[in-house]
C-alpha positions in Angstrom: 91.2 -37.9 -20.8 92.9 -38.5 -17.4 95.3 -35.8 -16.5 98.5 -36.0 -14.5 97.2 -34.3 -11.5 93.6 -35.7 -11.8 90.4 -34.0 -12.7 88.9 -33.0 -16.0 89.8 -29.7 -17.7 87.1 -27.1 -18.0 87.0 -26.3 -21.8 89.3 -28.4 -24.0 90.8 -26.3 -26.8 91.1 -27.3 -30.4 93.4 -30.0 -31.4 95.7 -27.6 -33.2 96.0 -25.3 -30.1 96.7 -28.4 -28.0 99.6 -29.5 -30.2 101.0 -26.1 -30.6 101.1 -25.5 -26.8 102.7 -28.9 -26.2 105.2 -28.2 -29.0 106.1 -24.9 -27.4 106.8 -26.8 -24.1 109.0 -29.1 -25.9 110.9 -26.2 -27.6 111.2 -24.4 -24.3 113.0 -27.4 -22.7 115.1 -28.2 -25.7 116.3 -24.5 -25.6 117.0 -25.1 -21.9 119.1 -28.2 -22.6 121.0 -26.3 -25.3 122.1 -23.6 -22.8 125.6 -25.1 -22.2 128.8 -23.7 -23.4 131.9 -25.1 -24.9 134.7 -26.5 -22.8 136.7 -23.4 -23.2 133.8 -21.4 -21.6 134.0 -23.6 -18.6 137.8 -23.3 -18.5 137.4 -19.4 -18.8 139.5 -19.3 -22.0 138.5 -16.3 -24.2 141.1 -16.9 -26.9 144.1 -19.0 -27.8 146.4 -16.1 -26.6 144.8 -15.9 -23.1 145.4 -19.3 -21.3 143.9 -19.8 -17.9 144.3 -22.0 -14.8 142.0 -24.2 -12.6 142.2 -26.7 -9.9 143.3 -24.4 -7.1 139.7 -23.8 -5.8 137.5 -26.0 -3.6 134.7 -25.9 -6.2 136.9 -27.3 -8.9 136.6 -30.6 -7.2 133.8 -30.3 -4.7 134.2 -32.3 -1.5 131.8 -35.2 -1.8 132.1 -35.8 2.0 130.2 -32.5 2.8 126.7 -33.2 3.7 125.4 -30.2 1.7 126.6 -31.7 -1.5 125.5 -35.3 -0.7 127.6 -37.0 -3.2 129.7 -39.1 -1.0 127.5 -42.2 -1.6 127.9 -41.8 -5.4 130.4 -43.9 -7.3 132.0 -42.9 -10.6 133.3 -46.3 -11.5 131.9 -49.7 -10.7 134.0 -52.9 -11.0 132.2 -55.3 -13.3 134.7 -58.2 -13.0 138.3 -59.1 -12.7 139.4 -61.8 -15.2 142.8 -63.6 -14.7 145.2 -64.2 -17.5 144.7 -67.6 -19.2 146.7 -70.4 -17.6 148.4 -71.2 -20.8 149.9 -67.7 -20.8 151.2 -67.9 -17.3 153.3 -71.0 -18.4 154.7 -69.0 -21.3 156.4 -66.5 -19.0 158.9 -69.2 -17.9 160.1 -69.4 -21.6 160.8 -65.7 -22.0 164.4 -64.8 -23.1 164.4 -61.2 -24.2 161.3 -59.1 -24.2 157.7 -59.1 -23.0 154.9 -56.6 -23.9 151.0 -56.3 -23.2 148.3 -54.3 -24.7 144.6 -54.1 -25.6 142.6 -54.3 -28.7 139.2 -52.9 -27.4 137.7 -52.9 -31.0 137.5 -56.7 -30.8 137.3 -57.1 -27.1 140.9 -58.7 -27.0 144.0 -58.3 -25.1 147.5 -59.3 -26.3 150.8 -60.5 -24.9 154.0 -60.8 -26.8 156.9 -63.0 -25.6 160.0 -62.6 -27.6 158.8 -63.4 -31.2 155.4 -64.9 -30.3 152.1 -63.1 -29.9 149.1 -64.3 -28.0 145.6 -62.8 -28.3 142.7 -63.7 -26.0 139.2 -62.4 -25.0 139.6 -60.2 -21.9 135.9 -60.6 -21.0 136.3 -64.2 -20.1 139.9 -65.2 -20.7 138.9 -67.6 -23.6 139.4 -67.9 -27.3 143.3 -67.8 -27.1 144.9 -67.4 -30.4 148.6 -67.1 -31.3 151.1 -66.4 -34.1 154.7 -67.8 -33.9 155.9 -67.2 -37.3 158.4 -64.5 -36.5 162.1 -65.2 -35.9 162.9 -61.8 -34.3 161.6 -60.2 -31.0 158.3 -58.2 -31.5 158.8 -54.5 -30.8 155.2 -53.3 -31.3 151.7 -54.5 -32.3 148.6 -52.7 -33.6 145.1 -53.6 -34.8 143.8 -51.5 -37.7 140.9 -51.4 -40.1 141.7 -52.5 -43.6 141.3 -50.2 -46.6 138.2 -50.8 -48.5 138.4 -53.1 -51.6 141.9 -54.2 -50.9 141.4 -57.6 -49.2 138.8 -60.3 -49.3 135.6 -59.5 -47.2 136.4 -62.2 -44.6 139.5 -60.1 -43.5 137.8 -57.8 -41.0 141.0 -56.4 -39.4 144.7 -56.2 -39.9 147.2 -57.1 -37.2 150.4 -55.1 -37.8 153.6 -56.6 -36.1 157.1 -55.0 -36.1 160.5 -56.5 -35.3 163.9 -55.0 -35.6 164.0 -56.5 -39.1 160.5 -56.7 -40.6 157.1 -55.2 -40.6 154.4 -57.9 -41.0 150.7 -57.6 -41.8 148.3 -60.4 -40.7 144.8 -60.9 -41.6 142.2 -61.2 -38.8 138.9 -63.0 -39.3 136.0 -64.1 -37.1 133.6 -67.1 -37.5 130.6 -64.8 -37.4 129.9 -61.7 -39.5 131.1 -58.5 -38.1 127.9 -56.8 -37.2 128.9 -55.2 -33.8 131.2 -55.5 -30.7 128.7 -57.7 -29.0 129.0 -60.3 -31.8 132.8 -60.2 -31.7 132.8 -60.9 -27.9 131.2 -64.3 -28.6 132.9 -65.0 -31.9 136.0 -67.1 -32.5 139.0 -65.1 -33.9 141.4 -66.4 -36.4 144.9 -65.1 -37.3 145.8 -66.0 -40.9 149.0 -68.1 -40.8 150.5 -66.5 -43.9 151.3 -62.8 -43.7 149.5 -60.6 -46.2 152.5 -58.2 -46.6 156.1 -58.3 -45.2 158.3 -55.3 -45.5 161.9 -54.6 -44.2 162.2 -51.9 -41.5 165.5 -50.5 -43.0 167.1 -50.3 -39.5 164.1 -48.4 -38.1 162.9 -49.5 -34.7 159.1 -49.1 -34.5 157.8 -48.2 -30.9 154.0 -47.8 -31.6 151.4 -48.3 -34.4 148.2 -46.4 -34.8 145.5 -46.9 -37.6 142.8 -44.6 -38.9 139.3 -45.2 -39.8 140.2 -45.0 -43.6 142.7 -47.9 -43.1 145.9 -45.9 -43.0 148.7 -47.3 -40.7 151.1 -44.8 -38.9 154.1 -46.0 -37.0 156.2 -44.1 -34.5 159.9 -44.6 -35.1 162.7 -44.7 -32.5 164.5 -42.2 -34.7 161.9 -39.6 -34.0 160.2 -39.9 -37.4 156.6 -40.6 -38.3 156.2 -43.4 -40.8 153.2 -44.7 -42.7 152.7 -48.2 -44.1 150.9 -47.9 -47.4 149.3 -50.9 -49.2 147.2 -51.4 -52.2 145.7 -54.4 -54.1 148.1 -54.3 -57.1 151.5 -52.8 -58.1 151.3 -49.4 -59.9 153.6 -47.8 -62.5 155.3 -45.9 -59.7 154.4 -47.7 -56.5 154.6 -51.1 -55.0 151.8 -53.0 -53.2 153.3 -52.1 -49.8 155.8 -49.5 -48.9 157.0 -47.4 -45.9 156.9 -43.6 -46.2 158.7 -41.3 -43.9 156.5 -38.2 -43.2 159.1 -36.5 -41.0 161.9 -36.4 -43.4 162.4 -33.7 -46.1 162.5 -34.4 -49.8 166.3 -34.4 -49.9 166.4 -37.3 -47.4 165.4 -39.7 -50.1 168.7 -39.4 -51.7 170.5 -40.2 -48.4 171.1 -43.8 -47.5 168.9 -45.0 -44.7 171.9 -46.1 -42.6 173.1 -42.4 -42.6 169.7 -41.2 -41.5 169.7 -43.7 -38.7 173.2 -42.7 -37.6 172.7 -39.0 -37.5 169.1 -38.9 -36.2 168.4 -37.0 -33.0 167.8 -39.3 -30.1 164.2 -38.4 -29.2 162.1 -41.5 -30.1 158.4 -41.2 -30.8 156.4 -43.2 -28.3 152.7 -42.3 -28.9 150.5 -41.6 -31.8 146.9 -40.3 -31.5 144.4 -39.3 -34.2 141.4 -37.0 -34.1 139.0 -38.7 -36.6 136.5 -35.8 -36.4 139.1 -33.2 -37.7 141.6 -35.5 -39.5 144.5 -34.4 -37.3 147.3 -36.6 -36.1 149.5 -35.9 -33.0 152.7 -37.5 -31.8 154.5 -37.5 -28.5 158.2 -38.1 -28.1 160.1 -39.7 -25.3 161.5 -36.2 -24.3 157.9 -34.6 -24.4 157.9 -33.0 -27.8 154.4 -32.8 -29.4 154.0 -32.7 -33.1 150.9 -31.8 -35.2 150.2 -33.4 -38.5 147.3 -32.3 -40.8 145.7 -35.3 -42.6 143.7 -33.0 -44.8 140.0 -32.4 -45.1 139.4 -35.9 -46.5 141.9 -37.6 -44.1 144.1 -38.8 -47.0 147.0 -36.2 -46.9 149.9 -35.8 -44.5 151.7 -32.5 -43.7 153.5 -31.5 -40.6 152.1 -28.3 -39.1 153.8 -27.6 -35.7 156.1 -29.0 -33.1 156.4 -27.8 -29.4 159.1 -29.1 -27.2 158.7 -30.0 -23.6 160.7 -27.1 -22.5 158.4 -24.6 -24.3 155.4 -26.4 -22.8 156.8 -26.2 -19.3 157.6 -22.5 -19.7 154.1 -21.6 -21.0 152.5 -23.6 -18.2 154.7 -22.0 -15.5 153.6 -18.6 -16.8 149.9 -19.6 -16.2 150.5 -21.3 -12.9 153.1 -19.1 -11.4 152.9 -20.5 -7.9 153.1 -24.1 -8.9 156.3 -26.1 -9.0 157.5 -26.7 -12.6 158.2 -30.3 -11.8 154.5 -30.9 -12.0 154.4 -30.1 -15.7 157.0 -32.7 -16.8 157.5 -35.4 -18.0 154.4 -36.0 -20.3 153.0 -39.5 -20.0 150.0 -39.4 -22.4 148.3 -37.2 -25.0 144.7 -37.6 -26.1 143.0 -36.0 -29.1 139.7 -34.1 -28.2 137.1 -34.7 -30.7 134.8 -32.1 -32.1 131.8 -33.5 -30.3 133.5 -32.7 -27.0 134.9 -29.2 -27.8 135.1 -26.8 -30.7 138.1 -24.9 -29.6 140.1 -27.5 -27.5 141.8 -30.1 -29.7 144.4 -31.9 -27.5 144.9 -32.8 -23.8 148.4 -33.8 -22.5 148.8 -35.5 -19.1 151.9 -35.2 -16.9 153.3 -37.6 -14.4 151.7 -35.5 -11.6 148.3 -35.7 -13.1 148.2 -32.1 -14.5 146.2 -31.8 -17.7 147.5 -29.4 -20.4 144.8 -28.3 -23.0 145.9 -27.2 -26.5 144.3 -25.9 -29.6 145.6 -25.9 -33.2 143.9 -22.9 -34.7 142.1 -19.7 -33.7 139.0 -19.8 -31.7 135.5 -19.8 -33.3 137.0 -21.1 -36.6 136.0 -24.8 -36.3 136.4 -25.5 -40.0 139.9 -24.1 -40.3 142.8 -26.6 -40.8 145.4 -26.7 -38.0 148.1 -24.1 -38.1 149.7 -24.1 -34.7 149.8 -25.8 -31.2 149.0 -23.3 -28.4 148.5 -24.0 -24.7 145.2 -22.6 -23.6 144.6 -24.1 -20.1 146.3 -25.7 -17.2 144.1 -28.0 -15.0 145.7 -29.1 -11.7 144.6 -32.5 -10.3 142.8 -32.9 -6.9 145.0 -31.9 -3.9 146.1 -28.4 -4.8 143.4 -26.4 -3.2 143.9 -24.8 0.2 141.6 -27.1 2.1 142.2 -30.3 0.1 143.5 -33.5 1.6 147.3 -33.9 1.1 146.7 -37.0 -1.1 147.3 -36.2 -4.8 148.2 -38.2 -7.9 152.0 -38.9 -8.2 154.2 -41.1 -10.4 151.4 -41.4 -13.1 152.7 -43.8 -15.7 149.5 -44.7 -17.7 146.6 -42.4 -18.4 143.4 -42.2 -20.4 141.2 -39.2 -21.3 138.1 -39.2 -23.4 134.8 -37.1 -23.3 135.7 -35.3 -20.0 136.6 -38.5 -18.1 140.2 -38.9 -16.9 141.8 -42.1 -15.5 145.3 -42.0 -14.0 147.3 -45.2 -13.0 149.5 -43.9 -10.2 152.4 -46.1 -8.9 152.3 -46.3 -5.1 154.7 -49.2 -4.9 156.5 -51.4 -7.5 153.7 -54.1 -7.3 150.5 -52.0 -6.9 148.8 -48.9 -8.5 146.0 -46.6 -7.5 143.6 -45.6 -10.2 142.4 -42.0 -10.0 139.1 -41.2 -11.8 137.6 -37.7 -12.4 134.5 -36.7 -14.4 132.2 -33.6 -14.7 129.1 -35.6 -15.4 127.6 -34.9 -12.0 127.8 -31.1 -12.5 126.0 -30.3 -15.9 125.2 -26.8 -17.1 127.9 -25.2 -14.8 129.8 -22.2 -16.0 132.9 -23.7 -14.3 134.4 -27.1 -14.9 133.5 -29.0 -11.7 134.5 -32.7 -11.4 134.1 -35.4 -8.9 137.1 -37.7 -8.3 137.6 -41.1 -6.7 140.4 -43.6 -6.2 140.4 -47.4 -6.7 143.3 -49.7 -5.6 144.7 -51.9 -8.3 146.5 -55.3 -7.8 149.6 -55.1 -9.8 151.3 -52.7 -12.1 149.0 -51.3 -15.0 150.4 -52.1 -18.4 147.5 -50.7 -20.5 144.3 -48.7 -19.9 141.7 -47.9 -22.5 138.0 -47.6 -23.2 135.8 -49.9 -25.3 134.6 -47.9 -28.4 130.9 -47.3 -28.4 128.7 -46.1 -31.3 128.0 -42.4 -31.0 124.5 -41.3 -30.2 125.0 -37.8 -31.5 122.3 -36.9 -34.0 123.8 -34.2 -36.2 122.3 -32.4 -39.0 123.1 -33.7 -42.5 123.8 -30.0 -43.6 127.6 -29.7 -43.7 127.2 -25.9 -43.4 125.4 -26.2 -40.1 127.1 -24.7 -37.0 129.5 -27.0 -35.3 128.8 -27.4 -31.6 130.0 -29.8 -28.9 127.5 -32.5 -27.6 125.2 -31.6 -24.6 126.0 -32.8 -21.1 125.4 -36.5 -20.2 122.1 -35.9 -18.4 120.5 -34.9 -21.7 121.4 -38.1 -23.6 121.8 -40.6 -20.7 118.6 -42.3 -21.6 120.1 -43.5 -24.9 123.7 -43.5 -24.0 125.2 -47.0 -23.5 127.3 -47.5 -20.5 130.9 -46.6 -21.0 133.4 -49.4 -20.1 137.1 -49.2 -19.3 139.6 -52.0 -19.3 142.8 -52.0 -17.2 145.3 -54.7 -18.0 148.0 -55.9 -15.6 150.1 -59.0 -15.0 147.2 -60.4 -12.9 144.7 -60.0 -15.7 142.0 -57.7 -16.9 140.1 -55.3 -14.7 136.7 -54.3 -16.2 134.9 -51.1 -15.0 131.8 -49.3 -15.9 131.5 -45.5 -15.8 128.2 -44.9 -14.1 125.7 -42.4 -15.5 123.4 -40.4 -13.1 120.7 -43.0 -13.9 123.1 -45.8 -12.9 124.0 -44.0 -9.7 120.4 -43.7 -8.8 119.6 -47.4 -9.6 122.6 -48.3 -7.5 121.2 -46.1 -4.5 117.7 -47.5 -4.7 119.0 -51.2 -4.7 121.5 -50.5 -1.9 118.9 -48.9 0.3 116.1 -51.2 -0.7 113.9 -48.3 -1.9 113.9 -44.5 -1.9 113.3 -43.9 1.9 116.9 -43.1 2.7 119.3 -40.2 3.2 121.3 -41.2 0.2 118.5 -41.1 -2.2 117.5 -37.8 -0.7 121.1 -36.6 -1.3 120.8 -37.5 -5.0 118.0 -34.9 -5.3 120.2 -32.4 -3.4 123.1 -32.8 -5.9 121.0 -32.7 -8.9 118.3 -30.1 -9.7 114.9 -31.5 -8.6 113.6 -31.4 -12.2 116.7 -33.1 -13.5 116.5 -35.8 -10.8 112.9 -36.3 -11.7 113.8 -36.7 -15.4 116.4 -39.4 -14.4 113.8 -41.1 -12.2 111.5 -41.5 -15.2 114.2 -43.5 -17.1 113.9 -46.1 -14.4 110.2 -45.6 -13.6 109.0 -46.1 -17.1 111.1 -49.2 -17.7 109.1 -52.4 -18.5 111.9 -54.8 -18.3 111.3 -57.7 -16.0 114.7 -57.2 -14.2 113.7 -53.5 -13.4 110.2 -54.1 -12.0 111.2 -53.4 -8.4 113.6 -50.7 -9.3 110.8 -49.1 -11.4 108.5 -49.1 -8.4 111.1 -47.5 -6.2 111.9 -44.9 -8.8 108.2 -44.0 -9.1 108.1 -43.6 -5.3 111.2 -41.3 -5.3 109.6 -39.3 -8.1 106.6 -38.3 -6.1 108.5 -38.3 -2.7 111.1 -35.8 -3.6 109.6 -34.3 -6.8 108.1 -31.2 -5.0 105.1 -29.2 -5.7 104.0 -26.0 -7.3 106.0 -23.3 -5.8 105.5 -19.5 -5.2 108.5 -17.1 -4.6 108.0 -13.8 -2.8 110.7 -11.2 -3.2 113.2 -9.9 -5.7 114.9 -12.9 -7.2 114.1 -13.5 -10.8 116.2 -16.6 -11.3 115.3 -20.0 -9.6 117.9 -21.7 -7.6 120.7 -23.6 -9.3 121.8 -27.3 -8.9 125.2 -26.6 -7.2 127.3 -23.6 -6.6 131.0 -23.4 -6.0 132.1 -25.2 -2.8 133.7 -22.1 -1.3 130.5 -20.0 -1.4 127.8 -19.8 1.2 125.0 -22.0 0.0 121.5 -23.2 1.0 119.2 -25.9 0.1 116.8 -24.3 -2.2 113.3 -25.2 -3.4 114.6 -27.4 -6.3 117.7 -28.8 -4.9 121.2 -27.4 -4.2 120.9 -23.8 -4.8 122.9 -20.7 -5.6 124.5 -18.4 -2.9 121.7 -17.1 -0.7 121.5 -13.7 0.9 122.3 -13.2 4.6 119.4 -14.2 7.0 117.4 -15.9 4.2 114.6 -18.2 5.2 114.0 -21.0 2.7 111.3 -23.6 3.0 111.7 -26.6 0.7 109.0 -28.7 -0.9 108.1 -32.2 -0.3 108.1 -34.3 2.9 111.6 -35.5 2.3 113.4 -32.2 1.7 112.0 -30.1 4.6 114.8 -27.9 5.8 114.9 -24.3 7.0 117.9 -22.0 7.5 117.0 -18.9 9.5 120.6 -17.9 10.2 123.3 -17.0 7.7 124.3 -20.2 5.7 127.8 -21.4 6.5 130.4 -22.2 3.9 131.3 -25.7 3.1 134.7 -25.2 4.7 133.9 -22.8 7.6 137.5 -22.8 8.8 138.5 -20.7 5.8 136.0 -18.0 6.7 136.7 -17.8 10.5 137.8 -14.5 12.0 141.7 -14.2 12.0 143.2 -14.4 15.5 146.1 -12.3 16.7 148.7 -15.0 16.0 148.1 -14.7 12.2 147.6 -11.0 12.1 147.6 -9.1 8.8 148.5 -12.1 6.8 145.2 -13.9 7.6 143.3 -10.6 7.2 144.7 -10.2 3.7 143.8 -13.8 2.9 140.3 -13.2 4.1 139.9 -10.2 1.9 141.1 -12.1 -1.1 138.6 -14.8 -0.4 135.8 -12.3 -0.1 136.6 -10.7 -3.4 136.8 -14.1 -5.0 133.4 -14.9 -3.6 131.8 -11.8 -5.1 133.3 -12.7 -8.5 132.1 -16.2 -8.2 128.6 -15.2 -7.3 128.4 -13.1 -10.5 129.7 -16.1 -12.4 127.2 -18.3 -10.7 124.3 -16.3 -11.9 125.3 -17.0 -15.4 125.2 -20.7 -14.8 121.5 -20.4 -13.7 120.4 -19.8 -17.2 119.5 -23.5 -17.8 116.9 -23.5 -15.1 115.7 -20.0 -15.9 114.9 -21.2 -19.4 113.3 -24.4 -18.3 110.9 -22.8 -15.9 107.6 -21.1 -16.8 107.2 -18.0 -14.7 104.2 -15.9 -14.0 105.0 -12.5 -12.7 102.7 -10.5 -10.3 104.0 -7.0 -10.2 102.2 -5.9 -7.0 104.3 -8.1 -4.7 107.0 -9.5 -7.1 105.5 -13.0 -6.9 106.6 -15.8 -9.1 104.8 -19.1 -9.6 106.9 -22.1 -10.9 105.8 -25.4 -12.2 106.4 -28.3 -9.8 109.7 -30.3 -10.5 107.6 -33.3 -11.2 106.0 -31.5 -14.1 109.3 -30.1 -15.3 110.9 -33.5 -15.0 108.3 -35.0 -17.3 108.6 -32.3 -19.8 112.4 -32.6 -19.7 112.3 -36.3 -20.3 109.7 -35.9 -23.1 111.8 -33.2 -24.9 115.0 -35.4 -24.6 113.3 -38.4 -26.0 112.0 -36.3 -29.0 115.3 -34.4 -29.4 116.7 -36.7 -32.3 113.4 -36.4 -34.1 112.5 -32.8 -33.3 115.7 -30.9 -34.3 117.2 -33.0 -37.1 116.1 -34.2 -40.5 114.3 -37.6 -40.5 114.9 -38.1 -44.3 118.0 -37.6 -46.5 118.8 -37.5 -50.2 121.0 -40.6 -51.1 122.7 -40.6 -54.6 122.9 -43.8 -56.5 123.5 -45.1 -60.0 120.8 -46.9 -61.9 121.2 -49.8 -64.4 121.7 -47.3 -67.3 124.6 -45.7 -65.5 122.6 -42.5 -64.8 123.1 -40.8 -61.4 119.8 -40.3 -59.4 118.8 -39.4 -56.0 116.2 -41.0 -53.9 114.7 -40.1 -50.5 115.7 -42.4 -47.7 114.6 -42.5 -44.0 117.4 -41.5 -41.6 115.9 -43.8 -38.9 115.6 -47.6 -39.3 112.6 -49.6 -38.4 114.4 -50.9 -35.3 115.3 -47.3 -34.3 111.6 -46.2 -34.7 110.5 -49.1 -32.6 112.8 -47.9 -29.8 111.3 -44.4 -29.9 107.7 -45.8 -30.0 108.4 -47.9 -26.9 110.0 -45.2 -24.8 107.2 -42.7 -25.6 104.5 -45.2 -25.0 106.0 -46.2 -21.6 106.2 -42.4 -20.6 102.5 -41.9 -21.7 101.5 -45.0 -19.7 103.4 -43.7 -16.6 101.5 -40.4 -16.9 98.2 -42.1 -17.1 98.7 -44.8 -14.5 100.2 -42.5 -11.8 98.0 -39.5 -12.1 95.9 -40.6 -9.2 98.9 -40.5 -6.8 99.7 -36.8 -7.2 98.9 -34.5 -4.3 98.6 -30.8 -5.1 100.4 -29.6 -1.9 101.3 -26.0 -1.8 104.9 -24.9 -0.9 106.1 -21.4 -0.5 109.7 -20.4 -1.1 110.2 -17.1 1.0 113.3 -15.5 -0.4 112.8 -12.1 1.2 114.1 -11.1 4.7 111.7 -10.9 7.6 112.2 -7.1 7.6 111.3 -6.9 3.9 108.2 -9.1 4.4 106.9 -7.0 7.2 107.4 -3.7 5.3 105.4 -5.2 2.3 102.7 -7.1 4.1 100.6 -5.2 6.6 99.1 -7.3 9.3 95.6 -6.2 8.4 96.0 -7.5 4.9 97.4 -11.0 5.7 94.1 -12.7 5.2 93.7 -11.2 1.9 97.2 -12.2 1.0 96.5 -15.8 2.0 93.5 -15.8 -0.4 95.7 -14.3 -3.1 98.2 -17.1 -2.6 95.6 -19.8 -2.7 94.2 -18.4 -5.9 97.7 -18.3 -7.5 98.4 -21.8 -6.5 95.0 -23.1 -7.7 95.5 -21.3 -11.0 99.0 -22.8 -11.5 97.8 -26.3 -10.6 95.0 -25.9 -13.1 97.6 -24.7 -15.7 99.8 -27.6 -14.9 97.0 -30.0 -15.3 96.2 -28.6 -18.7 99.8 -28.6 -19.7 100.2 -32.4 -18.8 97.0 -33.2 -20.9 98.6 -31.4 -23.8 101.7 -33.5 -23.4 99.7 -36.7 -23.4 97.9 -35.6 -26.6 101.3 -34.8 -28.2 102.7 -38.2 -27.2 99.7 -40.0 -28.7 99.9 -38.1 -31.9 103.6 -38.7 -32.3 103.2 -42.4 -31.6 100.7 -42.6 -34.3 102.9 -41.0 -36.8 106.0 -43.0 -35.8 103.9 -46.2 -36.2 103.0 -45.3 -39.7 106.6 -44.2 -40.3 107.8 -47.7 -39.2 105.4 -49.4 -41.5 106.8 -47.4 -44.4 110.4 -48.2 -43.5 109.6 -51.9 -43.2 108.2 -51.8 -46.7 111.2 -50.1 -48.4 110.4 -46.4 -47.8 112.9 -45.3 -50.6 110.9 -47.2 -53.2 107.6 -45.7 -52.1 109.1 -42.3 -52.1 110.7 -42.7 -55.5 107.2 -43.1 -57.0 106.1 -39.5 -55.9 107.1 -36.1 -57.3 108.7 -33.4 -55.2 105.2 -31.9 -54.7 103.7 -35.2 -53.9 106.4 -35.9 -51.3 105.8 -32.4 -49.7 102.0 -33.1 -49.6 102.6 -36.6 -48.3 104.9 -35.5 -45.6 102.5 -32.7 -44.5 99.6 -35.1 -44.2 101.8 -37.5 -42.3 102.8 -34.9 -39.7 99.3 -33.3 -39.4 97.0 -36.2 -39.7 
């Protein structure tokens, strides 16, 4: 069998030993990918009673202009296209008499515009498929698209369009000319608004400002009187309920005996303006015009409603000021947006509020480390300042933010610069995975016109979670772990000029962009990509492109393969005391060096580092300078003791951050196989190319390796008896995808094995004085021989490891192929004919054949 580095192995072990060794490699890298903390760990929040602050340090928003980081060439957002408003709508503006509103329905790829009592809906992807409804006599005050409850309406009604006026609440049916099988089908389908309303209900003098639906079909409405309402509907009238009615969840029981006009007259003037729902925890949040945030518990099943807590803006500002004592309080008000944080993003953080200055306020609703508890409070746990607040940051910072969007760590802010133009601020932590601090890149994009709406296209989740409800709850891993199967995130910004479609670039998209821009890997920008990311991480990202067999990716695949070998490094030997390999990126305020595997942790004074590969050769024989050397300069007499005190504070902060940085190196420490040599403290590491292949393989196998592939599904037979049958959790199409990805990786290993060159690279991390004291001149020749033997042994071990991986991939592909055949021929029926013992024997044979 051809190995990755060429040459036959000496004595092939038994098949069982091969698979066990390869399985241990997969386990090791899966454990390394699991070495990430919760969002509260990155924010340094130990409990709900100890809030923290971030955004004041340079490393919170590393300067992408600095050449040591090399991220200036990377884009966070990429404009896909700009689509103007349909010409028919532009004409309608001339007939407006009272009110005009705009919004987005990303679930069906549509935008909407209401002019007085008419509403127009069109496809924001191309400006076509314009539909309208003009059956209302009053001005439309709000519009919302919701999922219908199961079993209430006919199957052709796939969504409900809820419209409110000062007089009525109207439910319209929405259907499409094609079956609703996914968002891609809806983009190319023709939408129909049913001309006859399904339900019409009086508002009872309640002005509705906003509408939000849940996955179960519930419809919540934000009232101008400060109350939360729900529109309930059912198929038939009940003994004590009508088909459709409005419920006030903010009023007490006694309020039902008070006439509605009295409630309206004496209500406090603090209208609700936004509703957001956390579907993962079944919690609803509201934001009022004056900044009050309320928490409503929808119950374990999402069918209840009870108000839990309410926090005024004054209390929020006071608590934020106690955390950020030196920051002007005006930055903490008013609130312009709230966003629920799902359980897949954080276990302890439940809500994020955004202020007009771009400050993020993080909240929790229960005690830490009790993820299954119901909400009981609303407590501020962290204040995150936007870019521009650190000592060396540029004076530009977000201001006059009027529209915001936050989800899965990505924050978008529409900041008004003039009355006619906005600037879009974007920040994301995806470029800095496995860090013990929240580090984010940020960018700005000019926007023509004023932003009316900003949202994200909903995408199917790729999180493969255990079926066991008692399994520990944990946030999803960083994007680099799942980017090979993550769809590209898309954002839509709507203005009076039209829709602006943007893609959030994954690291693999950034690498593709760099390869195309530079016509290959031979450029400083591609080299900078390997500086920013750990070399093994960058190699794993390269493999996503290099293994692609799509015709459109042929050239990019060749370039990615060249980059893999050009910057992938070789087997490395470290001499000296360090027991932890270098990190991807340290805090920007620390002295840093370019290490053997990319951007490294703080290096000791007078450290000599030789980097692997022809493209990353760099040596620093002098003390490494900080990214902002002006901060560390010797204070002159003009500044005196004030500058000396500032220098001492910065030095103390550096020592603390160095200790914290060592903790963030856990990921690479767990992903490297080390061989200790006690006589000289030598460590031999796999090459980043080898680690990149193992990382990519483990990430491909992650959904199959860690979670159940079958599940028990209850059903009722013809006799009315309840039974349970065994069903495959993966469909035939999904198994085909895994087969294709694994086969392409195995082909890459086989085809490119001849191009590997076992060059030897040494990482000398001891000072010259230490090396002289340990290595006598008379023994240098013996030491060189020892080094050569170590490298040869490691290369041989690496060859063997790659052969084991090839064998594992082949065996897995054979089993997945058989699994796909079973799924294509109704797996549940085949399994139902076997006993429990038979199923166990059958599964054992399947996995060990």
